[in-house]
Amino acid sequence: MNLWQNYKKVLHNTFELHNGVDSVWAEWEGKKNHKLTAKTYTNKYFIKAREVEIWNENTCIYNNILYPKTGSNLPCFGMDLMGFNENRVIIVFDFQHPTENFMFSHPNLPVATEDYRFFEKGNHFSENIFVRKCKMDEVDQYVGEFAQYLDAYRKMVEAIQPDGEDTSVYADFDTYMTRLDPVGGYLKGIFGEERAEELVKSFLFCYNK
């Protein structure tokens, strides 16, 4: 299943992302024929983009966070595209600022009018957070908004051209996400506790304190 192919196409058309010989962190098989790949990508303005895909014949999940190079107070950009079954899909993408209790807002993008569990505006999530629930045959309805957000992010990054490598900037963000993100419990049920913990702490949010 390749539910998110058009979103991935937009991402790679917006940013030139490269992966080298050591880019594959994991390739796993789990319960109910689930498969997982975890990879990293690089770019001249990003320390990394770290990507996880989980899928079987009924499920397709795509998660990626772009960590910009440091020194310019830029947010990350995160996407959590979750297709659990034909009728249960959650689409989330947002600017995720590494500083705790920092309210980031982009003036040319819509402001979210609702509050969302696990996505706390003003605490590593922005006022512009985009969240939608839909069915699998409806996911491409939101590709345009995804492209709009990514293009706004590209313009921010290219205007500043960050070049720092201080990953300690992301310690608070990754620690917060390790504590808050429900992915650990989901992964545990499919791939086991040891692998789930390893993925969360050593790959997804490896800058955690």
Short mmCIF file of C-alpha atoms in Angstrom, two decimals:
data_model
loop_
_atom_site.label_atom_id
_atom_site.label_comp_id
_atom_site.label_asym_id
_atom_site.label_seq_id
_atom_site.Cartn_x
_atom_site.Cartn_y
_atom_site.Cartn_z
CA MET A 1 0.00 0.00 0.00
CA ASN A 2 1.35 3.42 -0.95
CA LEU A 3 -1.35 5.71 0.40
CA TRP A 4 0.92 8.74 0.81
CA GLN A 5 2.75 8.66 -2.52
CA ASN A 6 1.54 12.12 -3.60
CA TYR A 7 2.56 13.66 -0.28
CA LYS A 8 6.02 12.12 -0.57
CA LYS A 9 6.27 13.39 -4.13
CA VAL A 10 5.52 16.95 -2.96
CA LEU A 11 8.12 16.65 -0.19
CA HIS A 12 10.87 15.48 -2.52
CA ASN A 13 9.94 18.02 -5.19
CA THR A 14 10.16 20.81 -2.60
CA PHE A 15 13.42 19.76 -0.96
CA GLU A 16 16.38 17.97 -2.49
CA LEU A 17 16.80 15.16 0.03
CA HIS A 18 19.68 12.71 -0.27
CA ASN A 19 20.30 9.38 1.42
CA GLY A 20 23.66 7.62 1.50
CA VAL A 21 24.96 4.15 2.23
CA ASP A 22 24.19 4.42 5.96
CA SER A 23 20.78 6.01 5.55
CA VAL A 24 18.72 2.90 6.38
CA TRP A 25 18.44 2.59 10.15
CA ALA A 26 15.94 -0.29 10.28
CA GLU A 27 13.94 -2.69 8.15
CA TRP A 28 11.61 -4.76 10.32
CA GLU A 29 8.73 -7.16 10.04
CA GLY A 30 6.13 -7.37 12.79
CA LYS A 31 2.77 -8.84 13.69
CA LYS A 32 -0.05 -9.07 11.13
CA ASN A 33 2.40 -8.73 8.25
CA HIS A 34 3.41 -5.19 9.24
CA LYS A 35 6.64 -3.89 7.75
CA LEU A 36 8.70 -0.90 8.89
CA THR A 37 11.50 1.07 7.33
CA ALA A 38 13.41 3.86 9.08
CA LYS A 39 15.70 6.10 7.01
CA THR A 40 17.53 9.41 7.22
CA TYR A 41 18.05 12.00 4.49
CA THR A 42 20.35 15.01 4.28
CA ASN A 43 20.20 18.43 2.64
CA LYS A 44 22.51 21.45 2.67
CA TYR A 45 20.15 23.32 5.02
CA PHE A 46 19.07 20.39 7.18
CA ILE A 47 20.88 18.29 9.75
CA LYS A 48 18.56 15.49 8.74
CA ALA A 49 15.11 14.44 7.69
CA ARG A 50 14.22 11.25 9.51
CA GLU A 51 11.52 9.09 8.00
CA VAL A 52 9.53 6.09 9.20
CA GLU A 53 7.04 4.12 7.14
CA ILE A 54 4.81 1.36 8.55
CA TRP A 55 2.43 -0.63 6.39
CA ASN A 56 0.59 -3.84 5.67
CA GLU A 57 -2.34 -4.61 3.38
CA ASN A 58 -4.71 -2.46 5.51
CA THR A 59 -2.49 0.16 7.15
CA CYS A 60 -0.15 2.84 5.83
CA ILE A 61 1.66 5.31 8.10
CA TYR A 62 4.24 7.88 7.04
CA ASN A 63 6.12 10.00 9.59
CA ASN A 64 8.90 12.46 8.88
CA ILE A 65 10.48 15.41 10.66
CA LEU A 66 12.90 17.80 8.97
CA TYR A 67 15.49 19.22 11.40
CA PRO A 68 17.02 22.41 9.98
CA LYS A 69 20.61 23.35 10.62
CA THR A 70 20.90 25.56 13.67
CA GLY A 71 21.75 29.12 14.62
CA SER A 72 18.70 30.82 13.10
CA ASN A 73 15.77 29.90 15.39
CA LEU A 74 13.93 28.00 12.66
CA PRO A 75 11.22 25.46 13.42
CA CYS A 76 11.34 21.86 12.29
CA PHE A 77 8.66 20.67 9.90
CA GLY A 78 6.84 17.51 10.87
CA MET A 79 4.30 15.32 9.13
CA ASP A 80 2.34 12.44 10.65
CA LEU A 81 0.22 10.82 7.96
CA MET A 82 -1.67 7.92 9.51
CA GLY A 83 -3.93 5.55 7.61
CA PHE A 84 -5.07 2.94 10.13
CA ASN A 85 -7.83 1.45 7.99
CA GLU A 86 -10.11 2.42 5.12
CA ASN A 87 -12.30 4.64 7.29
CA ARG A 88 -9.79 5.95 9.85
CA VAL A 89 -7.16 8.32 8.57
CA ILE A 90 -5.51 11.22 10.43
CA ILE A 91 -3.41 13.81 8.60
CA VAL A 92 -1.15 16.11 10.63
CA PHE A 93 1.57 18.49 9.48
CA ASP A 94 3.03 21.53 11.19
CA PHE A 95 5.96 23.79 12.01
CA GLN A 96 7.47 22.36 15.19
CA HIS A 97 9.66 24.83 17.02
CA PRO A 98 12.47 23.33 19.14
CA THR A 99 12.04 25.88 21.93
CA GLU A 100 9.60 24.96 24.68
CA ASN A 101 6.61 27.30 25.14
CA PHE A 102 7.36 29.18 21.93
CA MET A 103 4.28 30.17 19.92
CA PHE A 104 5.30 30.04 16.28
CA SER A 105 2.86 31.39 13.71
CA HIS A 106 3.17 31.89 9.97
CA PRO A 107 1.25 35.02 8.89
CA ASN A 108 0.22 33.66 5.49
CA LEU A 109 -1.24 30.35 6.64
CA PRO A 110 -4.52 29.57 8.42
CA VAL A 111 -4.66 29.47 12.21
CA ALA A 112 -6.07 26.29 13.73
CA THR A 113 -9.34 26.95 15.56
CA GLU A 114 -9.40 23.73 17.60
CA ASP A 115 -7.20 22.18 20.26
CA TYR A 116 -5.90 18.69 19.61
CA ARG A 117 -4.79 15.97 21.98
CA PHE A 118 -1.05 15.26 21.65
CA PHE A 119 -0.56 18.48 19.63
CA GLU A 120 -0.27 21.41 22.04
CA LYS A 121 -0.19 24.76 20.24
CA GLY A 122 2.50 26.98 21.70
CA ASN A 123 4.55 24.07 22.99
CA HIS A 124 6.54 22.73 20.05
CA PHE A 125 3.46 22.99 17.83
CA SER A 126 2.40 26.13 15.98
CA GLU A 127 -0.81 28.11 15.62
CA ASN A 128 -0.94 26.84 12.05
CA ILE A 129 -1.08 23.12 12.86
CA PHE A 130 -3.05 21.28 10.18
CA VAL A 131 -5.14 18.31 11.36
CA ARG A 132 -7.77 16.47 9.35
CA LYS A 133 -9.62 13.17 9.69
CA CYS A 134 -10.87 11.42 6.58
CA LYS A 135 -11.13 8.12 4.70
CA MET A 136 -8.36 6.57 2.64
CA ASP A 137 -9.96 7.53 -0.65
CA GLU A 138 -10.04 11.18 0.49
CA VAL A 139 -6.39 11.76 1.46
CA ASP A 140 -5.40 13.51 -1.76
CA GLN A 141 -7.94 16.25 -1.05
CA TYR A 142 -5.34 17.80 1.28
CA VAL A 143 -2.22 17.52 -0.89
CA GLY A 144 -2.68 21.16 -1.94
CA GLU A 145 -2.55 22.41 1.65
CA PHE A 146 0.47 20.19 2.31
CA ALA A 147 2.26 21.72 -0.68
CA GLN A 148 1.32 25.22 0.51
CA TYR A 149 2.79 24.62 3.97
CA LEU A 150 5.96 23.02 2.60
CA ASP A 151 6.49 25.86 0.13
CA ALA A 152 6.13 28.40 2.94
CA TYR A 153 8.69 26.43 4.92
CA ARG A 154 11.07 26.23 1.95
CA LYS A 155 10.97 30.02 1.58
CA MET A 156 11.77 30.47 5.28
CA VAL A 157 14.71 28.09 5.15
CA GLU A 158 16.14 29.40 1.90
CA ALA A 159 15.87 33.00 3.09
CA ILE A 160 17.96 32.23 6.18
CA GLN A 161 20.24 29.45 4.83
CA PRO A 162 21.08 27.93 8.22
CA ASP A 163 24.48 26.26 8.62
CA GLY A 164 24.91 25.36 12.31
CA GLU A 165 25.34 21.79 13.59
CA ASP A 166 24.45 22.19 17.28
CA THR A 167 22.05 19.30 17.84
CA SER A 168 21.63 20.23 21.53
CA VAL A 169 19.13 22.82 20.23
CA TYR A 170 16.74 19.91 19.67
CA ALA A 171 17.13 18.27 23.09
CA ASP A 172 14.00 19.84 24.62
CA PHE A 173 11.91 19.08 21.54
CA ASP A 174 12.96 15.44 21.29
CA THR A 175 12.58 14.92 25.03
CA TYR A 176 9.07 16.40 24.93
CA MET A 177 8.12 14.26 21.96
CA THR A 178 9.53 11.11 23.56
CA ARG A 179 7.28 11.74 26.54
CA LEU A 180 4.18 12.87 24.67
CA ASP A 181 4.02 10.97 21.39
CA PRO A 182 1.75 7.89 21.52
CA VAL A 183 3.77 6.09 18.86
CA GLY A 184 5.67 4.01 21.41
CA GLY A 185 2.59 2.13 22.53
CA TYR A 186 1.49 1.55 18.95
CA LEU A 187 4.92 0.24 17.96
CA LYS A 188 5.14 -1.99 21.02
CA GLY A 189 2.02 -3.89 20.01
CA ILE A 190 3.42 -4.63 16.55
CA PHE A 191 7.20 -4.92 16.92
CA GLY A 192 7.67 -5.65 20.64
CA GLU A 193 8.73 -3.50 23.58
CA GLU A 194 12.49 -3.60 22.99
CA ARG A 195 12.34 -2.58 19.36
CA ALA A 196 9.69 0.06 20.03
CA GLU A 197 11.79 1.71 22.74
CA GLU A 198 14.90 1.56 20.58
CA LEU A 199 13.15 3.20 17.64
CA VAL A 200 11.65 6.00 19.73
CA LYS A 201 14.78 6.87 21.73
CA SER A 202 17.54 6.09 19.25
CA PHE A 203 15.95 7.11 15.96
CA LEU A 204 12.70 9.08 16.12
CA PHE A 205 13.81 11.41 18.92
CA CYS A 206 17.50 10.65 19.34
CA TYR A 207 18.40 14.12 20.67
CA ASN A 208 16.36 13.53 23.85
CA LYS A 209 18.10 14.17 27.16
#
